[in-house]
Coordinates of N, CA and C in Angstrom, one line a residue:
M298 N 0.9 -11.4 -39.1 CA 0.7 -12.7 -39.3 C 0.0 -12.9 -38.3
I299 N -0.8 -14.6 -39.4 CA -1.7 -15.2 -40.0 C -1.5 -16.1 -38.7
Q300 N -2.1 -16.8 -37.5 CA -1.6 -17.7 -36.3 C -3.0 -18.6 -36.7
H301 N -2.8 -20.1 -35.7 CA -3.8 -20.7 -34.6 C -5.0 -21.0 -36.0
Q302 N -5.4 -20.5 -37.7 CA -6.6 -20.8 -38.7 C -6.1 -22.5 -38.9
T303 N -7.7 -22.6 -38.9 CA -8.2 -23.5 -40.3 C -8.2 -23.6 -41.4
L304 N -7.7 -23.1 -42.5 CA -7.7 -22.8 -43.9 C -7.5 -23.4 -44.6
D305 N -8.1 -23.3 -46.2 CA -8.4 -23.6 -47.4 C -6.6 -23.5 -47.9
L306 N -5.7 -23.9 -48.6 CA -5.0 -23.8 -49.8 C -4.7 -22.5 -49.6
T307 N -6.0 -22.6 -51.3 CA -6.1 -21.9 -51.8 C -6.3 -20.0 -51.8
D308 N -6.6 -20.3 -50.4 CA -6.5 -19.0 -49.2 C -5.9 -18.4 -48.4
L309 N -4.6 -18.8 -49.3 CA -3.4 -18.3 -48.5 C -3.3 -16.7 -49.9
D310 N -3.0 -15.3 -48.8 CA -2.7 -14.4 -49.0 C -1.1 -14.3 -49.3
P311 N -0.6 -13.6 -50.3 CA 0.7 -13.1 -50.9 C 1.1 -12.1 -49.9
Y312 N 2.4 -12.8 -49.6 CA 3.1 -11.6 -48.3 C 2.6 -11.4 -47.1
E313 N 2.3 -12.6 -46.8 CA 1.8 -13.2 -45.6 C 2.6 -14.1 -45.3
T314 N 2.5 -13.8 -43.5 CA 2.9 -15.0 -42.7 C 2.0 -15.5 -41.7
Y315 N 2.5 -17.5 -42.4 CA 0.9 -17.9 -41.1 C 1.8 -19.0 -40.1
E316 N 1.5 -19.1 -38.9 CA 1.9 -19.2 -38.1 C 0.8 -20.6 -37.2
D317 N 2.1 -21.5 -36.7 CA 0.8 -22.5 -36.2 C -0.7 -22.8 -37.1
C318 N -1.0 -22.6 -38.5 CA -2.0 -22.6 -38.8 C -2.6 -24.6 -39.8
Q319 N -3.3 -24.8 -39.6 CA -3.8 -26.0 -40.3 C -4.5 -25.5 -42.2
F320 N -4.3 -26.8 -43.3 CA -4.5 -26.7 -44.0 C -4.7 -27.4 -44.4
T321 N -6.5 -27.0 -45.1 CA -6.3 -28.3 -46.3 C -6.1 -28.1 -46.9
V322 N -5.5 -28.5 -48.4 CA -5.3 -28.7 -49.6 C -6.2 -29.1 -50.3
P323 N -6.7 -28.9 -52.0 CA -8.4 -29.2 -52.2 C -7.8 -30.8 -53.2
S324 N -8.2 -30.2 -53.6 CA -8.7 -32.4 -55.1 C -8.3 -31.9 -56.0
V325 N -7.5 -30.3 -56.3 CA -7.4 -30.3 -58.1 C -5.3 -29.3 -56.7
P326 N -5.0 -29.7 -57.9 CA -3.9 -28.9 -57.2 C -3.6 -27.8 -57.3
A327 N -3.2 -26.9 -55.9 CA -3.6 -25.9 -55.5 C -2.3 -25.0 -56.5
K328 N -2.1 -23.1 -56.4 CA -1.0 -22.6 -56.8 C -0.9 -21.7 -55.7
V329 N 0.3 -21.8 -54.7 CA 0.3 -20.7 -53.9 C 1.6 -20.0 -54.0
T330 N 1.8 -18.5 -53.8 CA 2.8 -17.4 -53.4 C 3.0 -16.6 -52.1
D331 N 4.4 -15.7 -52.5 CA 5.0 -15.0 -52.0 C 4.1 -15.5 -50.1
V332 N 4.3 -16.6 -49.2 CA 3.6 -16.6 -48.8 C 4.9 -17.5 -47.8
T333 N 5.2 -17.3 -45.8 CA 5.9 -17.2 -45.1 C 5.1 -18.6 -44.0
L334 N 5.9 -19.6 -44.1 CA 4.6 -20.4 -42.8 C 5.3 -21.2 -42.5
K335 N 5.0 -21.1 -40.8 CA 5.5 -21.8 -39.9 C 5.2 -22.8 -39.4
R336 N 5.4 -24.3 -39.2 CA 4.9 -24.6 -38.0 C 3.2 -25.0 -38.0
F337 N 3.1 -24.9 -40.3 CA 1.5 -25.4 -40.4 C 1.5 -26.8 -40.8
R338 N 0.3 -27.8 -40.2 CA -0.3 -28.4 -40.6 C -1.1 -28.9 -41.7
F339 N -1.4 -30.0 -42.6 CA -2.1 -29.8 -43.1 C -3.2 -31.0 -44.2
T340 N -4.1 -31.1 -43.7 CA -4.6 -32.7 -45.1 C -4.9 -32.6 -46.4
G341 N -4.5 -33.3 -46.2 CA -4.7 -33.8 -48.2 C -3.3 -33.9 -48.1
A342 N -2.7 -34.1 -49.7 CA -2.4 -34.7 -50.7 C -2.1 -33.6 -51.0
L343 N -0.5 -32.5 -51.2 CA 0.8 -32.0 -51.7 C 0.9 -32.1 -53.1
D344 N 1.0 -33.3 -53.6 CA 1.0 -33.6 -54.7 C 0.1 -32.4 -56.1
G345 N 1.1 -32.2 -56.7 CA 1.5 -31.4 -58.2 C 1.3 -30.4 -57.3
T346 N 0.5 -29.7 -56.0 CA 0.7 -28.9 -55.9 C 2.1 -27.2 -56.8
E347 N 1.5 -26.1 -57.1 CA 2.7 -25.2 -57.6 C 3.0 -24.6 -56.3
W348 N 4.2 -24.4 -55.6 CA 4.1 -23.2 -55.3 C 5.8 -22.8 -55.2
L349 N 5.0 -20.7 -54.8 CA 6.6 -19.8 -55.5 C 7.1 -18.8 -55.0
D350 N 8.4 -18.6 -54.6 CA 8.5 -17.3 -53.5 C 7.7 -17.5 -52.7
C351 N 8.1 -18.5 -51.5 CA 6.9 -19.3 -50.4 C 8.4 -19.9 -49.2
T352 N 8.6 -19.1 -48.6 CA 10.1 -19.8 -47.4 C 8.6 -20.9 -46.2
L353 N 8.9 -22.2 -46.0 CA 8.9 -22.9 -45.7 C 10.0 -23.5 -44.5
Q354 N 9.2 -22.7 -42.8 CA 10.5 -23.1 -41.7 C 9.7 -24.0 -40.9
D355 N 10.0 -25.3 -40.0 CA 10.1 -25.7 -38.5 C 9.2 -26.9 -39.3
L356 N 8.6 -27.1 -40.0 CA 7.3 -28.4 -40.9 C 8.0 -29.3 -40.7
D357 N 6.8 -30.0 -40.1 CA 7.3 -31.6 -40.1 C 6.3 -32.4 -41.7
L358 N 7.1 -32.8 -42.6 CA 6.7 -33.9 -43.4 C 6.8 -34.8 -43.3
A359 N 7.3 -35.5 -42.6 CA 7.5 -36.8 -42.6 C 7.3 -37.5 -43.2
N360 N 7.4 -38.6 -44.3 CA 6.7 -39.6 -45.3 C 5.7 -39.5 -45.5
R361 N 6.0 -37.9 -46.1 CA 4.1 -37.6 -46.8 C 4.2 -36.8 -48.2
S362 N 3.4 -37.5 -49.0 CA 4.0 -37.1 -50.6 C 3.6 -35.6 -51.3
W363 N 4.9 -35.1 -52.4 CA 4.7 -34.1 -52.6 C 5.1 -34.0 -54.6
A364 N 5.0 -35.4 -54.4 CA 5.4 -35.8 -55.8 C 3.7 -34.7 -57.3
N365 N 5.6 -34.8 -58.0 CA 5.3 -34.0 -58.8 C 5.1 -32.5 -58.7
G366 N 5.1 -32.4 -57.7 CA 5.2 -30.9 -57.3 C 6.1 -29.8 -58.2
V367 N 5.7 -28.9 -58.0 CA 6.3 -27.4 -58.6 C 7.1 -26.1 -57.7
L368 N 8.0 -26.6 -57.4 CA 8.3 -25.2 -55.9 C 9.4 -23.9 -57.2
Y369 N 8.9 -22.9 -57.2 CA 10.1 -22.2 -58.0 C 10.8 -20.7 -56.5
R370 N 11.9 -21.2 -56.5 CA 12.6 -19.7 -56.0 C 11.9 -20.1 -53.8
C371 N 11.8 -20.9 -53.5 CA 11.0 -22.1 -52.4 C 12.9 -22.2 -51.8
T372 N 12.2 -22.4 -49.7 CA 13.1 -22.2 -49.0 C 12.6 -23.3 -47.8
F373 N 13.2 -24.6 -47.9 CA 12.2 -25.3 -46.4 C 14.1 -24.7 -46.0
Q374 N 13.3 -24.2 -44.3 CA 14.5 -24.4 -43.5 C 13.7 -25.1 -41.9
A375 N 14.8 -25.6 -42.0 CA 14.3 -26.6 -40.1 C 13.5 -27.3 -40.4
C376 N 13.0 -28.1 -41.4 CA 11.5 -29.3 -42.0 C 12.2 -30.1 -41.3
N377 N 11.6 -31.2 -40.9 CA 11.7 -32.7 -40.9 C 11.0 -33.3 -42.3
L378 N 12.0 -33.3 -43.3 CA 12.0 -34.4 -45.2 C 11.6 -35.4 -44.8
L379 N 12.1 -36.3 -43.4 CA 12.8 -38.0 -43.6 C 11.2 -38.5 -44.1
G380 N 11.6 -39.4 -45.2 CA 10.7 -40.0 -46.2 C 10.3 -39.2 -47.5
T381 N 9.7 -37.6 -47.3 CA 9.3 -37.2 -47.6 C 9.5 -37.4 -49.9
N382 N 8.6 -37.7 -50.1 CA 8.2 -37.8 -51.5 C 7.9 -36.8 -52.7
F383 N 8.9 -36.7 -53.1 CA 9.2 -35.6 -54.5 C 9.6 -35.5 -55.5
L384 N 9.0 -37.4 -55.6 CA 9.6 -37.8 -57.3 C 8.5 -37.3 -58.3
G385 N 9.9 -37.1 -59.4 CA 9.2 -35.9 -61.0 C 9.3 -34.5 -60.3
S386 N 8.6 -33.8 -59.0 CA 9.2 -33.0 -59.1 C 10.2 -31.9 -60.1
T387 N 9.4 -30.3 -59.7 CA 10.0 -29.8 -60.7 C 10.9 -28.5 -59.9
W388 N 11.8 -28.3 -59.3 CA 12.7 -26.7 -58.6 C 13.4 -26.4 -58.9
K389 N 13.4 -25.2 -59.1 CA 14.0 -24.0 -59.7 C 14.7 -23.2 -58.4
H390 N 15.7 -22.9 -58.3 CA 16.6 -22.4 -57.7 C 16.2 -22.5 -55.9
T391 N 15.5 -23.9 -55.9 CA 14.9 -23.6 -54.2 C 15.8 -24.6 -53.6
Q392 N 16.1 -24.5 -51.9 CA 17.1 -25.0 -51.1 C 16.4 -24.9 -49.9
L393 N 17.2 -26.4 -49.2 CA 16.5 -26.7 -48.3 C 18.0 -26.4 -47.2
V394 N 17.5 -25.7 -45.6 CA 18.5 -25.3 -45.0 C 18.1 -26.3 -44.0
G395 N 19.5 -26.2 -43.0 CA 19.3 -27.0 -41.9 C 17.9 -28.0 -41.9
C396 N 18.0 -29.0 -42.2 CA 16.5 -29.5 -42.9 C 17.4 -31.1 -42.6
R397 N 16.3 -32.5 -41.8 CA 16.1 -33.4 -41.7 C 15.4 -34.2 -43.0
G398 N 16.3 -34.5 -43.8 CA 16.5 -35.2 -45.2 C 16.3 -37.1 -45.5
D399 N 16.3 -37.3 -44.8 CA 16.8 -39.1 -45.1 C 15.9 -39.2 -45.3
Y400 N 16.3 -40.1 -46.4 CA 15.5 -41.2 -47.0 C 14.6 -40.4 -47.8
L401 N 15.2 -39.0 -47.7 CA 13.8 -38.6 -48.7 C 14.2 -38.6 -50.8
N402 N 13.2 -38.7 -51.3 CA 12.8 -39.7 -52.8 C 12.5 -38.3 -54.1
L403 N 13.5 -38.2 -54.8 CA 13.7 -36.6 -54.8 C 13.9 -37.8 -56.6
S404 N 14.0 -38.5 -56.7 CA 14.2 -39.6 -57.6 C 13.3 -39.3 -59.4
G405 N 13.8 -38.6 -60.3 CA 12.8 -38.3 -61.1 C 13.2 -36.8 -61.8
A406 N 13.5 -35.3 -60.6 CA 13.3 -34.9 -60.5 C 13.9 -33.8 -61.4
R407 N 13.5 -32.6 -62.0 CA 14.5 -31.2 -62.6 C 14.9 -30.3 -61.6
L408 N 16.2 -30.4 -61.3 CA 16.8 -30.1 -60.3 C 17.3 -28.5 -61.0
T409 N 17.2 -27.4 -61.0 CA 17.8 -26.1 -61.4 C 18.2 -25.2 -60.5
A410 N 19.9 -24.9 -60.6 CA 20.4 -23.3 -59.4 C 19.8 -23.7 -58.1
C411 N 19.5 -25.2 -57.7 CA 18.7 -25.8 -56.1 C 20.1 -25.8 -55.1
G412 N 20.0 -26.4 -53.7 CA 21.2 -26.8 -53.1 C 20.5 -27.1 -51.2
A413 N 21.6 -27.9 -50.5 CA 21.1 -27.8 -49.6 C 22.7 -27.6 -48.0
Q414 N 22.5 -26.8 -47.5 CA 22.8 -26.3 -46.5 C 22.8 -26.4 -44.9
E415 N 23.8 -27.9 -44.6 CA 24.0 -28.2 -43.9 C 22.2 -29.1 -43.2
T416 N 22.6 -29.7 -44.3 CA 20.4 -30.5 -44.3 C 21.7 -32.9 -44.3
S417 N 20.9 -33.4 -43.0 CA 21.2 -34.3 -43.9 C 20.0 -35.1 -44.1
L418 N 20.9 -36.0 -45.5 CA 20.1 -36.6 -47.3 C 21.4 -38.3 -46.5
R419 N 21.0 -38.7 -45.7 CA 20.9 -40.5 -45.1 C 20.3 -41.1 -46.2
E420 N 21.2 -41.4 -47.2 CA 20.2 -42.5 -47.7 C 18.6 -41.9 -48.6
A421 N 19.2 -40.2 -49.2 CA 17.9 -40.1 -50.1 C 18.3 -40.2 -51.8
A422 N 17.4 -40.6 -52.0 CA 17.0 -40.7 -53.1 C 16.8 -39.8 -54.3
L423 N 18.3 -39.9 -54.9 CA 18.6 -38.2 -56.0 C 18.6 -39.7 -57.4
R424 N 18.0 -40.5 -57.5 CA 18.4 -41.3 -58.6 C 17.4 -40.7 -60.4
D425 N 18.0 -40.8 -62.0 CA 17.5 -40.4 -62.6 C 17.1 -38.3 -62.1
V426 N 18.1 -38.3 -61.9 CA 18.0 -36.2 -61.6 C 18.6 -35.7 -62.8
T427 N 18.0 -34.5 -63.3 CA 18.0 -34.2 -64.2 C 18.5 -32.5 -63.9
V428 N 20.0 -32.0 -63.3 CA 20.0 -31.0 -63.0 C 20.6 -29.8 -64.0
T429 N 20.7 -28.9 -63.4 CA 20.8 -27.7 -65.1 C 21.2 -26.4 -63.9
Q430 N 21.9 -25.4 -64.4 CA 22.8 -24.9 -63.5 C 23.1 -25.1 -62.2
G431 N 23.8 -26.7 -61.4 CA 24.3 -26.8 -60.9 C 23.5 -26.4 -59.5
F432 N 24.4 -27.9 -58.3 CA 23.5 -28.4 -57.4 C 24.6 -27.9 -56.0
V433 N 24.3 -27.8 -55.5 CA 25.1 -27.8 -54.0 C 25.3 -28.3 -53.0
A434 N 25.3 -29.4 -52.2 CA 24.6 -29.5 -50.9 C 26.3 -29.3 -49.7
D435 N 26.0 -28.9 -49.2 CA 27.4 -27.8 -48.9 C 26.3 -28.0 -46.9
R436 N 28.1 -28.7 -46.8 CA 27.7 -29.0 -44.6 C 26.4 -30.1 -45.0
C437 N 26.7 -31.3 -45.5 CA 25.4 -31.8 -45.6 C 26.5 -33.3 -45.4
D438 N 25.3 -34.3 -44.8 CA 25.2 -35.5 -44.2 C 24.8 -36.6 -45.8
L439 N 25.3 -36.7 -46.4 CA 25.0 -37.7 -47.7 C 25.1 -39.5 -47.6
E440 N 25.8 -39.7 -46.4 CA 26.1 -41.1 -45.9 C 24.8 -41.8 -46.7
Q441 N 25.8 -42.6 -48.2 CA 24.6 -44.4 -49.1 C 23.0 -43.3 -49.8
A442 N 23.5 -41.9 -49.6 CA 22.9 -41.5 -50.8 C 23.4 -41.5 -52.4
S443 N 22.1 -41.7 -52.6 CA 21.5 -42.4 -54.3 C 21.8 -41.3 -55.6
F444 N 23.0 -41.6 -55.8 CA 22.4 -40.6 -57.2 C 22.0 -41.7 -59.0
W445 N 21.9 -42.7 -58.6 CA 22.3 -43.9 -59.9 C 21.4 -43.5 -61.5
G446 N 22.4 -43.1 -62.2 CA 21.6 -42.9 -63.8 C 21.1 -41.3 -63.5
S447 N 22.1 -40.3 -62.5 CA 22.0 -39.1 -62.8 C 23.2 -38.4 -63.5
D448 N 22.7 -37.6 -63.9 CA 24.4 -36.7 -65.1 C 24.6 -36.4 -64.1
L449 N 26.0 -35.7 -63.5 CA 25.8 -34.9 -62.2 C 26.8 -34.6 -61.7
A450 N 27.4 -33.7 -64.1 CA 28.0 -32.5 -63.9 C 27.5 -31.4 -63.5
G451 N 27.9 -30.3 -62.2 CA 28.2 -29.0 -61.3 C 27.3 -29.6 -60.8
V452 N 27.4 -31.0 -60.1 CA 27.4 -31.3 -59.1 C 28.1 -30.7 -58.3
D453 N 28.7 -30.4 -56.5 CA 29.4 -29.6 -55.9 C 29.0 -30.9 -54.0
L454 N 29.5 -31.6 -53.8 CA 29.3 -32.7 -52.6 C 31.0 -32.3 -52.1
A455 N 31.2 -31.4 -52.5 CA 32.6 -31.4 -52.0 C 33.0 -31.3 -49.9
T456 N 32.3 -30.0 -49.9 CA 32.2 -29.2 -48.4 C 31.2 -30.7 -47.6
S457 N 30.3 -31.4 -47.9 CA 29.6 -32.2 -47.2 C 30.4 -33.5 -47.4
T458 N 30.3 -35.3 -46.0 CA 30.7 -35.5 -45.3 C 29.6 -37.2 -46.4
F459 N 30.7 -38.4 -46.4 CA 29.6 -39.9 -47.3 C 31.2 -40.8 -47.2
E460 N 31.0 -41.6 -46.4 CA 31.7 -42.8 -46.2 C 31.1 -43.7 -47.4
R461 N 29.9 -43.4 -48.1 CA 29.5 -44.3 -49.4 C 28.5 -43.5 -50.1
L462 N 29.0 -43.3 -51.6 CA 27.5 -42.6 -52.5 C 27.6 -43.9 -53.1
E463 N 26.2 -44.2 -53.7 CA 25.9 -44.5 -54.5 C 25.3 -43.2 -55.7
V464 N 26.9 -44.2 -56.6 CA 26.6 -43.7 -58.5 C 27.5 -44.7 -59.0
D465 N 26.7 -44.3 -60.7 CA 27.1 -45.3 -61.5 C 28.6 -45.3 -61.2
A466 N 29.0 -45.9 -62.0 CA 30.9 -46.3 -62.3 C 30.8 -45.6 -64.0
D467 N 30.8 -44.8 -64.6 CA 30.6 -44.8 -65.9 C 30.7 -43.3 -65.7
A468 N 32.3 -42.8 -66.3 CA 33.5 -41.5 -66.1 C 32.2 -40.4 -67.1
A469 N 31.1 -41.1 -68.0 CA 30.6 -39.3 -69.2 C 29.5 -39.4 -67.4
R470 N 28.4 -39.8 -66.8 CA 27.8 -39.7 -65.3 C 27.8 -39.1 -64.6
L471 N 29.8 -38.9 -63.8 CA 30.6 -38.2 -63.0 C 31.7 -37.4 -63.5
K472 N 31.2 -36.9 -65.1 CA 32.1 -36.2 -65.6 C 31.3 -35.0 -65.0
G473 N 32.2 -33.7 -64.3 CA 32.2 -32.1 -63.9 C 30.7 -32.8 -62.0
L474 N 32.0 -33.9 -61.2 CA 30.7 -33.6 -60.5 C 31.9 -33.2 -59.9
V475 N 32.2 -32.4 -58.4 CA 32.9 -31.6 -57.6 C 33.1 -32.5 -56.7
L476 N 34.0 -32.9 -56.6 CA 34.2 -34.2 -54.8 C 35.6 -33.1 -54.0
N477 N 36.1 -33.5 -52.9 CA 37.4 -33.0 -52.3 C 38.1 -34.4 -52.4
A478 N 39.7 -33.9 -51.9 CA 40.3 -35.6 -52.4 C 39.9 -36.8 -51.7
Y479 N 39.7 -36.5 -50.1 CA 38.2 -38.0 -49.8 C 38.3 -38.7 -50.2
Q480 N 36.9 -38.1 -50.7 CA 35.5 -38.1 -51.4 C 36.3 -38.3 -53.0
A481 N 36.5 -38.3 -53.3 CA 37.5 -38.5 -55.3 C 38.4 -40.7 -54.4
A482 N 38.7 -40.3 -53.3 CA 39.2 -41.7 -53.8 C 37.5 -43.2 -53.8
S483 N 37.1 -42.5 -52.0 CA 35.5 -43.4 -52.2 C 34.9 -43.5 -53.4
V484 N 34.7 -42.9 -55.1 CA 34.3 -43.2 -56.6 C 35.7 -43.1 -57.5
L485 N 36.4 -43.1 -56.9 CA 37.5 -43.8 -57.5 C 37.8 -45.5 -57.9
S486 N 37.6 -45.9 -56.7 CA 37.3 -46.9 -56.3 C 36.6 -48.2 -57.2
L487 N 35.7 -46.7 -57.5 CA 33.9 -48.0 -58.1 C 34.6 -48.5 -59.8
F488 N 35.9 -47.5 -60.2 CA 36.6 -48.1 -61.2 C 37.8 -49.2 -60.9
G489 N 37.8 -49.4 -60.1 CA 38.8 -50.3 -59.7 C 40.1 -49.5 -58.9
V490 N 40.3 -48.6 -59.0 CA 41.9 -47.6 -59.2 C 41.7 -48.3 -56.9
K491 N 42.7 -48.2 -57.2 CA 43.3 -48.2 -55.2 C 44.1 -47.3 -54.5
I492 N 43.9 -46.5 -53.8 CA 44.9 -44.8 -53.5 C 45.7 -45.7 -52.5
K493 N 46.7 -46.0 -51.8 CA 47.4 -46.0 -50.8 C 48.1 -44.9 -50.0

């Protein structure tokens, strides 16, 4: 384990754990593989960086930009992702676990076999998202999360909570969406259905 160091992001060694370190992100997109980062800080933009097989724990990325990034087989654990911008990113087998992701922006992202567990995604923007091989939100807070323009086939929200969810009132976009009975009543109201 490497602790309390200041390093360039491109100098990270695979299969190493870095704790309480500060990283400088180079001006050209970097590629990071097989590392665990705990409570790290960084200078520079993460936009366009590529992350493979990484675990990111207890990070504060609030209001940071990570647009057009690539994350494969990565896990965010107990991270502050409040307002983090992942616009246009590509995620495969990436998970959010116990994170705060209110106002997070994944609009235009491509998500393959991704999910979130026990994560707050209040008013998160998942607009025009392409979902492949499913997206499961397990015990998440999705109040006023927005899925406008997204085809929701394979999206499973059944164990999560919301009073209001922003989705298109278009049966083709909703086909394959998994909800519980209480949630379904909220979505059916978009089509003028009244449930007594």
